[in-house]
Amino acid sequence: MQAQIDQYTAEINAFSPANADELETFRIKFLGTKGIIKDLFEQFKTVGPEEKRTFGKVLNQFKQLAEAKYAELKEATESGPKTKDLELDLTLPGDGFEVGSRHPLSLVRNEIIDIFKRLGFVVAEGPEIEDDWHNFSALNFPEEHPARDMQDTFFIKKNAGKDDIALRTHTSSVQVRMMEHGKPPFRAIMPGRVYRNEAISARAHCFFHQVEGLYVDENVSFADLKQTLYHFVQELYGEGTKVRFRPSYFPFTEPSAEMDVSCTICKGAGCNMCKYSGWVEILGCGMVDPNVLENCGIDSKKFTGFAFGMGMERIANLKYVIRDLRLFSENDVRFLKQFQTEML
Ligand SMILES: [Zn+2]
C-alpha cells in the first residue's frame, strides 16, 4: 500500500494537463466517487490496528495532496492566459454546423418520380391500412385463391367473421382506388410503404417501399409498356443499360412479366450482386387484367392498360450497393451521412 501511494504521489506531482479535459480525467481518476482515493480508503478498512495509525496519516496527506493539486490546476486553467486567448482569438473556427442528408430511399423515390413526371405521370397516394377489396379482391385475388398465400399479410381486424382490414401488402391498392374514383385515361405512379409478415433479416423486412405505375387508355399495348420501362432504366441507370423481359404471373395482370436489367455493378460481366449472371431483376409488370378494369368500373372492351411495380430498396441497392435491408430503417447516422453529397 505504501509503494502504491508513493507511485501515485509521483504521478500527481508530475501531472501537467494540456487542457480542461485532461484535468477532468485526473479528477475522476483520483477524486471521483470510484476513484483511487476512495479505493485506498476502502483498502484501509482492512489493515490491522497497528498499521492503521501510520497509514491513516499517509493516506490523509495523500488525499490533501491530490485535492490541492486539483484546486491549483483548476484555477490555472480557468483564469490562465489560455482561456483569455480563446476569448480574444477571433480567427478560431466557430462551432460546426451539421448539414442533414436525405435518406437513400427518398433520393431514389425522388429520382423515380422525376423520370416518370417527364413522361406525364402524376403521383397518387392511398392509405396504408386497406380492406380486403382494395388489397386483394378487386385485383383479381378471389377468395381461397392460392395467390393470396404469396403474400404474408398483417391482418388487423375481422369484419363479419373474416379477416378483412390489413396493412397493405402492395401499392396496387392505390391503382384500384384511382380507377374507382376517376375516368380513363390514367397515367400515375404510386410510391409508398407496404407491409409483409416476414422475419426481419438482411434480405427481408416486415415493411418496405414500392413504386407502382399505371397507364390506362384506349389502345395501350405491351409495346407501350416495354418502351416506357426501357426509357425509365436508361434514365435511372444510364444509356446503354440493357433490359430483358421474362414471362411471369401476377393475379392482376395478363400477360405478366418480370424485367431484368444488365447488372449495374459489373455491367454484365458477372459479380456477386447479379450472382454472376450479368442480369438483375428490378420489377414486375404486365397488361392490366380485364377483370381488374371491370372490378373498378372501367369498360375493358374499350380500354387497356399496363401496370408495373418495383421495390425502392432494390433500386437503391443496385445504385448504392447496400447489402443489408435493415440499414434503411435503423437510422444509424454513420450510414445516413454517406448520402450527404448526393444532395448537393
Ligand atoms: Zn453483376
mmCIF file of C-alpha atoms and ligand atoms in Angstrom:
data_model
loop_
_atom_site.group_PDB
_atom_site.id
_atom_site.type_symbol
_atom_site.label_atom_id
_atom_site.label_comp_id
_atom_site.label_asym_id
_atom_site.label_seq_id
_atom_site.Cartn_x
_atom_site.Cartn_y
_atom_site.Cartn_z
ATOM 1 C CA MET A 1 0.000 0.000 0.000
ATOM 2 C CA GLN A 2 2.832 2.361 0.803
ATOM 3 C CA ALA A 3 4.502 1.616 -2.514
ATOM 4 C CA GLN A 4 1.232 2.294 -4.307
ATOM 5 C CA ILE A 5 0.824 5.653 -2.600
ATOM 6 C CA ASP A 6 4.400 6.624 -3.436
ATOM 7 C CA GLN A 7 3.788 5.815 -7.066
ATOM 8 C CA TYR A 8 0.551 7.860 -7.180
ATOM 9 C CA THR A 9 2.235 10.770 -5.369
ATOM 10 C CA ALA A 10 4.939 10.882 -8.042
ATOM 11 C CA GLU A 11 2.242 10.785 -10.728
ATOM 12 C CA ILE A 12 0.313 13.662 -9.154
ATOM 13 C CA ASN A 13 3.407 15.798 -8.730
ATOM 14 C CA ALA A 14 4.393 15.282 -12.365
ATOM 15 C CA PHE A 15 0.891 15.875 -13.738
ATOM 16 C CA SER A 16 0.527 18.845 -16.056
ATOM 17 C CA PRO A 17 -2.687 18.913 -18.109
ATOM 18 C CA ALA A 18 -2.771 20.305 -21.625
ATOM 19 C CA ASN A 19 -6.450 21.174 -21.399
ATOM 20 C CA ALA A 20 -9.537 21.083 -19.206
ATOM 21 C CA ASP A 21 -10.490 17.591 -20.414
ATOM 22 C CA GLU A 22 -7.256 16.119 -19.148
ATOM 23 C CA LEU A 23 -7.775 17.823 -15.804
ATOM 24 C CA GLU A 24 -11.261 16.357 -15.588
ATOM 25 C CA THR A 25 -9.841 12.891 -16.324
ATOM 26 C CA PHE A 26 -7.382 13.484 -13.484
ATOM 27 C CA ARG A 27 -10.187 14.447 -11.121
ATOM 28 C CA ILE A 28 -12.214 11.369 -11.967
ATOM 29 C CA LYS A 29 -9.191 9.103 -11.660
ATOM 30 C CA PHE A 30 -8.101 10.280 -8.203
ATOM 31 C CA LEU A 31 -11.008 12.119 -6.597
ATOM 32 C CA GLY A 32 -14.041 10.622 -8.307
ATOM 33 C CA THR A 33 -16.639 8.528 -6.498
ATOM 34 C CA LYS A 34 -14.987 5.421 -7.920
ATOM 35 C CA GLY A 35 -11.518 6.960 -7.883
ATOM 36 C CA ILE A 36 -8.202 5.827 -6.449
ATOM 37 C CA ILE A 37 -8.550 7.684 -3.143
ATOM 38 C CA LYS A 38 -11.951 6.202 -2.466
ATOM 39 C CA ASP A 39 -10.450 2.814 -3.244
ATOM 40 C CA LEU A 40 -7.496 3.341 -0.905
ATOM 41 C CA PHE A 41 -9.818 4.259 1.910
ATOM 42 C CA GLU A 42 -11.712 1.039 1.280
ATOM 43 C CA GLN A 43 -8.451 -0.904 1.496
ATOM 44 C CA PHE A 44 -7.574 0.989 4.649
ATOM 45 C CA LYS A 45 -10.548 -0.563 6.448
ATOM 46 C CA THR A 46 -8.926 -3.997 6.114
ATOM 47 C CA VAL A 47 -5.473 -3.246 7.584
ATOM 48 C CA GLY A 48 -4.608 -4.220 11.126
ATOM 49 C CA PRO A 49 -4.903 -1.794 14.076
ATOM 50 C CA GLU A 50 -1.119 -1.333 14.279
ATOM 51 C CA GLU A 51 -0.814 -0.173 10.715
ATOM 52 C CA LYS A 52 -3.945 1.921 10.878
ATOM 53 C CA ARG A 53 -2.196 4.698 12.719
ATOM 54 C CA THR A 54 0.702 5.053 10.252
ATOM 55 C CA PHE A 55 -1.382 4.590 7.149
ATOM 56 C CA GLY A 56 -4.139 6.861 8.318
ATOM 57 C CA LYS A 57 -1.737 9.754 8.330
ATOM 58 C CA VAL A 58 -0.125 8.842 4.994
ATOM 59 C CA LEU A 59 -3.477 8.424 3.392
ATOM 60 C CA ASN A 60 -4.814 11.744 4.624
ATOM 61 C CA GLN A 61 -1.732 13.530 3.409
ATOM 62 C CA PHE A 62 -2.079 11.871 0.053
ATOM 63 C CA LYS A 63 -5.686 12.928 -0.209
ATOM 64 C CA GLN A 64 -4.818 16.520 0.638
ATOM 65 C CA LEU A 65 -2.080 16.492 -1.974
ATOM 66 C CA ALA A 66 -4.448 15.339 -4.704
ATOM 67 C CA GLU A 67 -7.102 17.867 -3.722
ATOM 68 C CA ALA A 68 -4.618 20.719 -3.537
ATOM 69 C CA LYS A 69 -3.138 19.836 -6.916
ATOM 70 C CA TYR A 70 -6.570 19.710 -8.497
ATOM 71 C CA ALA A 71 -7.641 23.028 -6.992
ATOM 72 C CA GLU A 72 -4.415 24.666 -8.135
ATOM 73 C CA LEU A 73 -4.659 23.351 -11.682
ATOM 74 C CA LYS A 74 -8.329 24.176 -11.937
ATOM 75 C CA GLU A 75 -7.705 27.763 -11.031
ATOM 76 C CA ALA A 76 -4.844 27.912 -13.523
ATOM 77 C CA THR A 77 -6.984 26.601 -16.410
ATOM 78 C CA GLU A 78 -9.888 28.863 -15.546
ATOM 79 C CA SER A 79 -8.007 32.095 -15.175
ATOM 80 C CA GLY A 80 -4.849 31.277 -17.108
ATOM 81 C CA PRO A 81 -3.736 33.040 -20.265
ATOM 82 C CA LYS A 82 -5.042 30.179 -22.401
ATOM 83 C CA THR A 83 -8.667 30.991 -21.635
ATOM 84 C CA LYS A 84 -8.109 34.653 -22.267
ATOM 85 C CA ASP A 85 -6.517 33.864 -25.613
ATOM 86 C CA LEU A 86 -9.539 31.813 -26.512
ATOM 87 C CA GLU A 87 -11.844 34.706 -25.852
ATOM 88 C CA LEU A 88 -9.804 37.067 -27.953
ATOM 89 C CA ASP A 89 -8.724 34.880 -30.853
ATOM 90 C CA LEU A 90 -11.252 35.792 -33.499
ATOM 91 C CA THR A 91 -9.555 33.595 -36.079
ATOM 92 C CA LEU A 92 -10.634 30.367 -34.374
ATOM 93 C CA PRO A 93 -13.349 28.492 -36.293
ATOM 94 C CA GLY A 94 -16.887 28.649 -34.943
ATOM 95 C CA ASP A 95 -18.998 25.693 -33.865
ATOM 96 C CA GLY A 96 -19.521 23.122 -36.588
ATOM 97 C CA PHE A 97 -22.838 23.253 -38.444
ATOM 98 C CA GLU A 98 -24.310 19.836 -39.100
ATOM 99 C CA VAL A 99 -25.811 19.518 -42.557
ATOM 100 C CA GLY A 100 -28.580 16.952 -42.793
ATOM 101 C CA SER A 101 -28.766 14.358 -45.503
ATOM 102 C CA ARG A 102 -31.584 12.837 -47.471
ATOM 103 C CA HIS A 103 -32.422 9.218 -46.815
ATOM 104 C CA PRO A 104 -31.261 6.970 -49.699
ATOM 105 C CA LEU A 105 -34.849 5.823 -50.229
ATOM 106 C CA SER A 106 -36.010 9.423 -50.556
ATOM 107 C CA LEU A 107 -33.269 10.043 -53.097
ATOM 108 C CA VAL A 108 -34.346 7.042 -55.150
ATOM 109 C CA ARG A 109 -38.027 7.881 -54.787
ATOM 110 C CA ASN A 110 -37.489 11.451 -55.950
ATOM 111 C CA GLU A 111 -35.440 10.304 -58.898
ATOM 112 C CA ILE A 112 -38.081 7.797 -59.997
ATOM 113 C CA ILE A 113 -40.819 10.430 -59.644
ATOM 114 C CA ASP A 114 -38.772 12.891 -61.716
ATOM 115 C CA ILE A 115 -38.314 10.420 -64.550
ATOM 116 C CA PHE A 116 -41.989 9.492 -64.760
ATOM 117 C CA LYS A 117 -43.155 13.073 -64.352
ATOM 118 C CA ARG A 118 -41.302 13.929 -67.539
ATOM 119 C CA LEU A 119 -43.384 11.210 -69.241
ATOM 120 C CA GLY A 120 -46.586 12.816 -67.997
ATOM 121 C CA PHE A 121 -47.253 10.569 -64.991
ATOM 122 C CA VAL A 122 -48.765 12.089 -61.862
ATOM 123 C CA VAL A 123 -48.130 10.901 -58.292
ATOM 124 C CA ALA A 124 -51.021 9.189 -56.475
ATOM 125 C CA GLU A 125 -51.225 8.034 -52.875
ATOM 126 C CA GLY A 126 -53.533 5.875 -50.806
ATOM 127 C CA PRO A 127 -53.997 4.587 -47.253
ATOM 128 C CA GLU A 128 -51.576 2.093 -45.695
ATOM 129 C CA ILE A 129 -54.461 0.384 -43.872
ATOM 130 C CA GLU A 130 -56.576 -1.307 -46.515
ATOM 131 C CA ASP A 131 -59.624 -3.506 -46.773
ATOM 132 C CA ASP A 132 -59.713 -6.847 -48.493
ATOM 133 C CA TRP A 133 -61.420 -5.433 -51.571
ATOM 134 C CA HIS A 134 -58.743 -2.888 -52.449
ATOM 135 C CA ASN A 135 -55.776 -5.037 -51.464
ATOM 136 C CA PHE A 136 -56.953 -8.379 -52.893
ATOM 137 C CA SER A 137 -60.418 -8.918 -54.340
ATOM 138 C CA ALA A 138 -60.527 -6.038 -56.821
ATOM 139 C CA LEU A 139 -57.085 -7.080 -58.006
ATOM 140 C CA ASN A 140 -58.351 -10.490 -59.049
ATOM 141 C CA PHE A 141 -57.332 -12.409 -55.943
ATOM 142 C CA PRO A 142 -60.583 -14.372 -55.425
ATOM 143 C CA GLU A 143 -61.357 -15.971 -52.032
ATOM 144 C CA GLU A 144 -59.196 -19.036 -51.473
ATOM 145 C CA HIS A 145 -57.070 -18.116 -54.468
ATOM 146 C CA PRO A 146 -53.646 -19.616 -53.853
ATOM 147 C CA ALA A 147 -52.054 -16.324 -54.884
ATOM 148 C CA ARG A 148 -53.124 -14.855 -51.539
ATOM 149 C CA ASP A 149 -50.573 -17.143 -49.951
ATOM 150 C CA MET A 150 -47.859 -15.423 -51.951
ATOM 151 C CA GLN A 151 -48.091 -12.525 -49.555
ATOM 152 C CA ASP A 152 -47.939 -12.917 -45.829
ATOM 153 C CA THR A 153 -50.333 -10.308 -44.617
ATOM 154 C CA PHE A 154 -50.672 -8.441 -41.322
ATOM 155 C CA PHE A 155 -54.431 -8.651 -40.742
ATOM 156 C CA ILE A 156 -55.570 -6.225 -38.095
ATOM 157 C CA LYS A 157 -59.338 -6.572 -37.915
ATOM 158 C CA LYS A 158 -62.075 -9.004 -38.716
ATOM 159 C CA ASN A 159 -65.244 -7.889 -40.437
ATOM 160 C CA ALA A 160 -68.242 -10.234 -40.469
ATOM 161 C CA GLY A 161 -66.099 -13.076 -39.137
ATOM 162 C CA LYS A 162 -63.372 -12.918 -41.738
ATOM 163 C CA ASP A 163 -60.015 -11.204 -41.881
ATOM 164 C CA ASP A 164 -60.725 -8.019 -43.721
ATOM 165 C CA ILE A 165 -58.728 -4.989 -42.631
ATOM 166 C CA ALA A 166 -54.980 -5.325 -43.204
ATOM 167 C CA LEU A 167 -51.782 -3.367 -43.664
ATOM 168 C CA ARG A 168 -51.483 -3.136 -47.427
ATOM 169 C CA THR A 169 -49.151 -5.712 -48.947
ATOM 170 C CA HIS A 170 -48.534 -3.717 -52.123
ATOM 171 C CA THR A 171 -49.240 -0.291 -53.538
ATOM 172 C CA SER A 172 -51.510 -1.877 -56.186
ATOM 173 C CA SER A 173 -54.397 -0.999 -53.896
ATOM 174 C CA VAL A 174 -53.857 2.640 -54.873
ATOM 175 C CA GLN A 175 -54.461 1.706 -58.522
ATOM 176 C CA VAL A 176 -57.869 0.330 -57.572
ATOM 177 C CA ARG A 177 -58.783 3.464 -55.639
ATOM 178 C CA MET A 178 -57.662 5.664 -58.503
ATOM 179 C CA MET A 179 -59.636 3.768 -61.150
ATOM 180 C CA GLU A 180 -62.740 3.548 -58.944
ATOM 181 C CA HIS A 181 -62.836 7.277 -58.422
ATOM 182 C CA GLY A 182 -61.912 8.568 -61.839
ATOM 183 C CA LYS A 183 -62.290 8.099 -65.548
ATOM 184 C CA PRO A 184 -59.594 6.967 -68.003
ATOM 185 C CA PRO A 185 -57.069 7.934 -69.181
ATOM 186 C CA PHE A 186 -54.941 7.258 -66.069
ATOM 187 C CA ARG A 187 -51.254 7.806 -66.008
ATOM 188 C CA ALA A 188 -49.844 7.722 -62.489
ATOM 189 C CA ILE A 189 -47.163 6.321 -60.239
ATOM 190 C CA MET A 190 -47.819 5.365 -56.637
ATOM 191 C CA PRO A 191 -44.896 5.389 -54.246
ATOM 192 C CA GLY A 192 -45.491 4.152 -50.713
ATOM 193 C CA ARG A 193 -44.750 1.879 -47.819
ATOM 194 C CA VAL A 194 -46.058 -1.690 -47.759
ATOM 195 C CA TYR A 195 -46.064 -4.457 -45.151
ATOM 196 C CA ARG A 196 -45.473 -8.206 -45.158
ATOM 197 C CA ASN A 197 -45.435 -10.583 -42.244
ATOM 198 C CA GLU A 198 -41.846 -11.723 -42.630
ATOM 199 C CA ALA A 199 -38.989 -12.333 -40.237
ATOM 200 C CA ILE A 200 -36.517 -9.437 -40.321
ATOM 201 C CA SER A 201 -33.116 -10.260 -41.774
ATOM 202 C CA ALA A 202 -30.531 -8.735 -44.092
ATOM 203 C CA ARG A 203 -32.650 -9.833 -47.056
ATOM 204 C CA ALA A 204 -36.225 -9.442 -45.809
ATOM 205 C CA HIS A 205 -38.126 -6.920 -43.737
ATOM 206 C CA CYS A 206 -41.645 -6.594 -42.433
ATOM 207 C CA PHE A 207 -42.041 -3.284 -44.252
ATOM 208 C CA PHE A 208 -40.509 -1.867 -47.373
ATOM 209 C CA HIS A 209 -41.305 0.619 -50.134
ATOM 210 C CA GLN A 210 -42.739 0.205 -53.594
ATOM 211 C CA VAL A 211 -43.402 2.364 -56.580
ATOM 212 C CA GLU A 212 -46.162 1.204 -58.868
ATOM 213 C CA GLY A 213 -47.159 2.657 -62.171
ATOM 214 C CA LEU A 214 -50.422 2.509 -64.049
ATOM 215 C CA TYR A 215 -51.313 3.611 -67.550
ATOM 216 C CA VAL A 216 -54.847 3.070 -68.803
ATOM 217 C CA ASP A 217 -56.186 4.476 -72.047
ATOM 218 C CA GLU A 218 -57.505 3.352 -75.412
ATOM 219 C CA ASN A 219 -55.065 1.241 -77.408
ATOM 220 C CA VAL A 220 -52.400 0.871 -74.740
ATOM 221 C CA SER A 221 -50.272 -2.129 -75.715
ATOM 222 C CA PHE A 222 -47.435 -4.232 -74.371
ATOM 223 C CA ALA A 223 -45.138 -2.298 -76.722
ATOM 224 C CA ASP A 224 -46.009 0.891 -74.794
ATOM 225 C CA LEU A 225 -45.141 -0.896 -71.572
ATOM 226 C CA LYS A 226 -41.774 -2.036 -72.901
ATOM 227 C CA GLN A 227 -40.845 1.351 -74.293
ATOM 228 C CA THR A 228 -41.836 3.194 -71.109
ATOM 229 C CA LEU A 229 -39.792 0.908 -68.893
ATOM 230 C CA TYR A 230 -36.882 0.874 -71.341
ATOM 231 C CA HIS A 231 -36.788 4.657 -71.199
ATOM 232 C CA PHE A 232 -37.042 4.557 -67.404
ATOM 233 C CA VAL A 233 -33.941 2.388 -66.919
ATOM 234 C CA GLN A 234 -31.906 4.419 -69.410
ATOM 235 C CA GLU A 235 -32.675 7.491 -67.314
ATOM 236 C CA LEU A 236 -32.107 5.741 -63.992
ATOM 237 C CA TYR A 237 -29.010 3.648 -64.685
ATOM 238 C CA GLY A 238 -27.597 5.363 -67.733
ATOM 239 C CA GLU A 239 -27.608 4.983 -71.523
ATOM 240 C CA GLY A 240 -26.854 1.508 -72.757
ATOM 241 C CA THR A 241 -28.464 -0.345 -69.847
ATOM 242 C CA LYS A 242 -29.951 -3.497 -71.367
ATOM 243 C CA VAL A 243 -33.333 -4.904 -70.447
ATOM 244 C CA ARG A 244 -34.986 -8.276 -70.853
ATOM 245 C CA PHE A 245 -38.487 -9.495 -70.057
ATOM 246 C CA ARG A 246 -39.294 -12.925 -68.650
ATOM 247 C CA PRO A 247 -42.836 -14.348 -68.514
ATOM 248 C CA SER A 248 -44.259 -14.347 -65.003
ATOM 249 C CA TYR A 249 -47.544 -14.492 -63.138
ATOM 250 C CA PHE A 250 -49.461 -11.912 -61.124
ATOM 251 C CA PRO A 251 -53.208 -12.174 -60.431
ATOM 252 C CA PHE A 252 -53.857 -8.603 -61.595
ATOM 253 C CA THR A 253 -52.021 -8.590 -64.944
ATOM 254 C CA GLU A 254 -52.282 -10.741 -68.040
ATOM 255 C CA PRO A 255 -49.832 -11.319 -69.630
ATOM 256 C CA SER A 256 -47.315 -10.690 -66.848
ATOM 257 C CA ALA A 257 -43.571 -10.314 -66.974
ATOM 258 C CA GLU A 258 -40.569 -9.648 -64.816
ATOM 259 C CA MET A 259 -37.995 -7.240 -66.103
ATOM 260 C CA ASP A 260 -34.241 -7.631 -65.652
ATOM 261 C CA VAL A 261 -31.594 -5.025 -66.360
ATOM 262 C CA SER A 262 -27.952 -5.648 -67.158
ATOM 263 C CA CYS A 263 -26.152 -5.612 -63.802
ATOM 264 C CA THR A 264 -25.480 -2.036 -62.742
ATOM 265 C CA ILE A 265 -22.409 -3.040 -60.743
ATOM 266 C CA CYS A 266 -20.448 -5.196 -63.215
ATOM 267 C CA LYS A 267 -22.188 -4.025 -66.429
ATOM 268 C CA GLY A 268 -22.991 -7.615 -67.332
ATOM 269 C CA ALA A 269 -19.570 -9.144 -66.727
ATOM 270 C CA GLY A 270 -20.758 -11.081 -63.662
ATOM 271 C CA CYS A 271 -20.396 -10.231 -59.982
ATOM 272 C CA ASN A 272 -21.664 -11.059 -56.539
ATOM 273 C CA MET A 273 -24.659 -8.730 -56.870
ATOM 274 C CA CYS A 274 -26.003 -10.433 -60.032
ATOM 275 C CA LYS A 275 -24.901 -13.903 -58.874
ATOM 276 C CA TYR A 276 -22.566 -13.952 -61.887
ATOM 277 C CA SER A 277 -25.458 -13.935 -64.360
ATOM 278 C CA GLY A 278 -24.919 -10.364 -65.569
ATOM 279 C CA TRP A 279 -28.650 -9.625 -65.018
ATOM 280 C CA VAL A 280 -30.645 -8.377 -62.055
ATOM 281 C CA GLU A 281 -34.411 -8.363 -61.676
ATOM 282 C CA ILE A 282 -35.826 -4.947 -60.849
ATOM 283 C CA LEU A 283 -39.564 -5.041 -61.395
ATOM 284 C CA GLY A 284 -42.740 -6.914 -62.225
ATOM 285 C CA CYS A 285 -45.165 -5.694 -64.870
ATOM 286 C CA GLY A 286 -47.915 -6.656 -67.270
ATOM 287 C CA MET A 287 -51.111 -5.674 -69.020
ATOM 288 C CA VAL A 288 -53.869 -4.892 -66.521
ATOM 289 C CA ASP A 289 -56.161 -7.923 -66.343
ATOM 290 C CA PRO A 290 -59.584 -7.066 -67.878
ATOM 291 C CA ASN A 291 -61.222 -8.384 -64.688
ATOM 292 C CA VAL A 292 -59.444 -5.700 -62.683
ATOM 293 C CA LEU A 293 -60.625 -2.991 -65.059
ATOM 294 C CA GLU A 294 -64.205 -4.284 -64.812
ATOM 295 C CA ASN A 295 -63.965 -4.506 -60.998
ATOM 296 C CA CYS A 296 -63.128 -0.809 -60.998
ATOM 297 C CA GLY A 297 -65.977 0.092 -63.337
ATOM 298 C CA ILE A 298 -63.905 0.539 -66.490
ATOM 299 C CA ASP A 299 -65.025 -0.840 -69.841
ATOM 300 C CA SER A 300 -62.350 -3.429 -70.653
ATOM 301 C CA LYS A 301 -63.527 -3.636 -74.286
ATOM 302 C CA LYS A 302 -62.697 -0.005 -74.799
ATOM 303 C CA PHE A 303 -59.721 0.495 -72.527
ATOM 304 C CA THR A 304 -56.492 -1.377 -71.931
ATOM 305 C CA GLY A 305 -53.614 -0.572 -69.657
ATOM 306 C CA PHE A 306 -50.318 -1.623 -68.274
ATOM 307 C CA ALA A 307 -49.005 -1.657 -64.722
ATOM 308 C CA PHE A 308 -45.635 -2.183 -63.135
ATOM 309 C CA GLY A 309 -44.244 -2.270 -59.626
ATOM 310 C CA MET A 310 -40.807 -2.216 -58.098
ATOM 311 C CA GLY A 311 -39.216 -2.239 -54.654
ATOM 312 C CA MET A 312 -37.430 1.006 -53.847
ATOM 313 C CA GLU A 313 -34.948 -0.785 -51.576
ATOM 314 C CA ARG A 314 -33.995 -2.991 -54.511
ATOM 315 C CA ILE A 315 -33.431 0.019 -56.764
ATOM 316 C CA ALA A 316 -31.352 1.708 -54.042
ATOM 317 C CA ASN A 317 -29.306 -1.471 -53.521
ATOM 318 C CA LEU A 318 -28.328 -1.521 -57.166
ATOM 319 C CA LYS A 319 -27.390 2.126 -57.068
ATOM 320 C CA TYR A 320 -25.533 2.298 -53.764
ATOM 321 C CA VAL A 321 -24.691 -1.384 -53.109
ATOM 322 C CA ILE A 322 -26.423 -1.626 -49.734
ATOM 323 C CA ARG A 323 -26.367 -5.272 -48.758
ATOM 324 C CA ASP A 324 -28.430 -5.207 -45.592
ATOM 325 C CA LEU A 325 -32.076 -4.137 -45.782
ATOM 326 C CA ARG A 326 -32.135 -3.303 -42.084
ATOM 327 C CA LEU A 327 -29.823 -0.328 -42.652
ATOM 328 C CA PHE A 328 -32.702 1.523 -44.319
ATOM 329 C CA SER A 329 -34.761 1.671 -41.143
ATOM 330 C CA GLU A 330 -32.206 1.694 -38.326
ATOM 331 C CA ASN A 331 -31.418 5.406 -38.631
ATOM 332 C CA ASP A 332 -27.709 4.954 -37.991
ATOM 333 C CA VAL A 333 -26.278 8.384 -38.774
ATOM 334 C CA ARG A 334 -22.977 6.854 -39.876
ATOM 335 C CA PHE A 335 -24.909 5.144 -42.659
ATOM 336 C CA LEU A 336 -27.179 8.082 -43.481
ATOM 337 C CA LYS A 337 -24.381 10.640 -43.613
ATOM 338 C CA GLN A 338 -22.826 8.836 -46.559
ATOM 339 C CA PHE A 339 -25.593 10.204 -48.744
ATOM 340 C CA GLN A 340 -24.919 13.822 -47.871
ATOM 341 C CA THR A 341 -23.069 14.597 -51.106
ATOM 342 C CA GLU A 342 -25.941 13.152 -53.140
ATOM 343 C CA MET A 343 -27.997 16.150 -52.080
ATOM 344 C CA LEU A 344 -25.666 18.774 -53.443
HETATM 345 ZN ZN ZN B 1 -23.049 -8.014 -61.684
#
